mmCIF file of C-alpha atoms in Angstrom:
data_model
loop_
_atom_site.group_PDB
_atom_site.id
_atom_site.type_symbol
_atom_site.label_atom_id
_atom_site.label_comp_id
_atom_site.label_asym_id
_atom_site.label_seq_id
_atom_site.Cartn_x
_atom_site.Cartn_y
_atom_site.Cartn_z
ATOM 1 C CA MET A 1 -34.892 -24.941 -15.719
ATOM 2 C CA PHE A 2 -31.695 -26.156 -17.306
ATOM 3 C CA HIS A 3 -29.724 -29.133 -15.974
ATOM 4 C CA VAL A 4 -26.075 -29.293 -17.018
ATOM 5 C CA ASN A 5 -23.133 -31.572 -16.223
ATOM 6 C CA ALA A 6 -20.383 -29.577 -14.508
ATOM 7 C CA GLU A 7 -17.761 -31.814 -16.153
ATOM 8 C CA ASP A 8 -18.713 -30.549 -19.617
ATOM 9 C CA PRO A 9 -17.393 -26.954 -19.828
ATOM 10 C CA ASP A 10 -18.717 -26.477 -23.365
ATOM 11 C CA ALA A 11 -22.231 -27.443 -22.248
ATOM 12 C CA VAL A 12 -21.968 -25.138 -19.227
ATOM 13 C CA VAL A 13 -21.122 -22.205 -21.510
ATOM 14 C CA ARG A 14 -23.956 -23.075 -23.938
ATOM 15 C CA VAL A 15 -26.514 -23.338 -21.132
ATOM 16 C CA GLY A 16 -25.267 -20.097 -19.588
ATOM 17 C CA ARG A 17 -25.772 -18.302 -22.893
ATOM 18 C CA MET A 18 -29.203 -19.872 -23.376
ATOM 19 C CA ALA A 19 -30.236 -18.831 -19.861
ATOM 20 C CA ALA A 20 -29.017 -15.259 -20.419
ATOM 21 C CA GLU A 21 -30.836 -15.052 -23.760
ATOM 22 C CA TYR A 22 -34.030 -16.448 -22.230
ATOM 23 C CA ARG A 23 -33.905 -13.865 -19.452
ATOM 24 C CA ALA A 24 -33.222 -11.042 -21.902
ATOM 25 C CA ILE A 25 -36.088 -12.052 -24.208
ATOM 26 C CA PHE A 26 -38.752 -13.083 -21.681
ATOM 27 C CA GLY A 27 -37.670 -11.064 -18.630
ATOM 28 C CA SER A 28 -38.226 -13.917 -16.210
ATOM 29 C CA ASP A 29 -35.981 -15.870 -13.883
ATOM 30 C CA VAL A 30 -34.012 -18.870 -15.102
ATOM 31 C CA VAL A 31 -32.642 -21.735 -13.026
ATOM 32 C CA VAL A 32 -29.420 -23.457 -14.056
ATOM 33 C CA ASP A 33 -28.925 -26.701 -12.137
ATOM 34 C CA LEU A 34 -25.186 -27.382 -12.309
ATOM 35 C CA ILE A 35 -24.621 -31.065 -11.473
ATOM 36 C CA GLY A 36 -21.180 -31.765 -10.019
ATOM 37 C CA TYR A 37 -19.274 -32.767 -6.896
ATOM 38 C CA ARG A 38 -16.754 -31.330 -4.470
ATOM 39 C CA ARG A 39 -13.388 -33.005 -4.691
ATOM 40 C CA HIS A 40 -12.299 -31.878 -1.220
ATOM 41 C CA GLY A 41 -15.553 -31.806 0.748
ATOM 42 C CA HIS A 42 -17.596 -28.782 1.802
ATOM 43 C CA SER A 43 -14.923 -26.853 3.660
ATOM 44 C CA GLU A 44 -11.275 -26.973 4.604
ATOM 45 C CA VAL A 45 -12.058 -28.497 8.002
ATOM 46 C CA ASP A 46 -14.442 -31.139 6.648
ATOM 47 C CA ASP A 47 -13.048 -34.606 6.010
ATOM 48 C CA PRO A 48 -15.591 -36.266 3.706
ATOM 49 C CA THR A 49 -13.668 -39.551 3.674
ATOM 50 C CA ILE A 50 -14.961 -40.246 7.183
ATOM 51 C CA THR A 51 -18.661 -40.046 6.323
ATOM 52 C CA GLN A 52 -18.504 -41.072 2.647
ATOM 53 C CA PRO A 53 -15.420 -43.301 2.222
ATOM 54 C CA LEU A 54 -16.600 -45.197 -0.884
ATOM 55 C CA LEU A 55 -17.732 -42.081 -2.745
ATOM 56 C CA TYR A 56 -14.549 -40.156 -2.023
ATOM 57 C CA GLU A 57 -12.378 -43.112 -2.995
ATOM 58 C CA LYS A 58 -14.045 -42.965 -6.443
ATOM 59 C CA ILE A 59 -13.627 -39.179 -6.570
ATOM 60 C CA LYS A 60 -9.944 -39.522 -5.633
ATOM 61 C CA LYS A 61 -9.399 -41.879 -8.591
ATOM 62 C CA HIS A 62 -11.407 -39.701 -10.999
ATOM 63 C CA PRO A 63 -9.189 -37.356 -13.057
ATOM 64 C CA PRO A 64 -9.587 -33.606 -12.549
ATOM 65 C CA LEU A 65 -11.695 -31.694 -15.052
ATOM 66 C CA TRP A 66 -8.744 -29.995 -16.738
ATOM 67 C CA LYS A 67 -7.273 -33.389 -17.662
ATOM 68 C CA ILE A 68 -10.582 -34.677 -19.035
ATOM 69 C CA TYR A 69 -11.107 -31.504 -21.081
ATOM 70 C CA ALA A 70 -7.529 -31.489 -22.388
ATOM 71 C CA GLU A 71 -7.866 -35.097 -23.557
ATOM 72 C CA ARG A 72 -11.244 -34.517 -25.177
ATOM 73 C CA THR A 73 -10.126 -31.400 -27.048
ATOM 74 C CA GLY A 74 -6.634 -32.657 -27.854
ATOM 75 C CA LEU A 75 -4.950 -29.756 -26.058
ATOM 76 C CA ASP A 76 -1.570 -30.064 -24.409
ATOM 77 C CA ALA A 77 -2.048 -28.756 -20.886
ATOM 78 C CA THR A 78 1.628 -29.040 -19.885
ATOM 79 C CA ALA A 79 2.457 -25.527 -21.148
ATOM 80 C CA THR A 80 -0.361 -24.056 -19.071
ATOM 81 C CA LEU A 81 0.769 -25.995 -16.006
ATOM 82 C CA GLU A 82 4.371 -24.850 -16.468
ATOM 83 C CA ASN A 83 3.269 -21.202 -16.756
ATOM 84 C CA ARG A 84 1.159 -21.531 -13.633
ATOM 85 C CA ALA A 85 4.019 -23.127 -11.708
ATOM 86 C CA ARG A 86 6.278 -20.187 -12.615
ATOM 87 C CA ARG A 87 3.739 -17.650 -11.337
ATOM 88 C CA ILE A 88 3.385 -19.423 -7.981
#
C-alpha cells in the first residue's frame, strides 16, 4: 500500500509509476491511498459549510493546487489561465 499526498503532483506521479511497476513485476494488486480533500463538498447539492464550518473555512483560505505547484516550481501560470479563459 502506498500513501501519497494529493497536493504533491510529483509524488502522485512517482507513486503511480511505482504501483504500475510493482503490478507488472509481481502480478498482484496495489493500493494507492491518495490523501486529499474536496474543496466544494461531495456533490453539487451538498453544502459542507453547514456541517463542517471550521474545516471549510480553512479550505476556503487554502490556495488551490495549481497555485501551490506554480509557486514551488517557479512556473508562471498566468499564460495557462489566459489560454483557458480564451477557450471558454
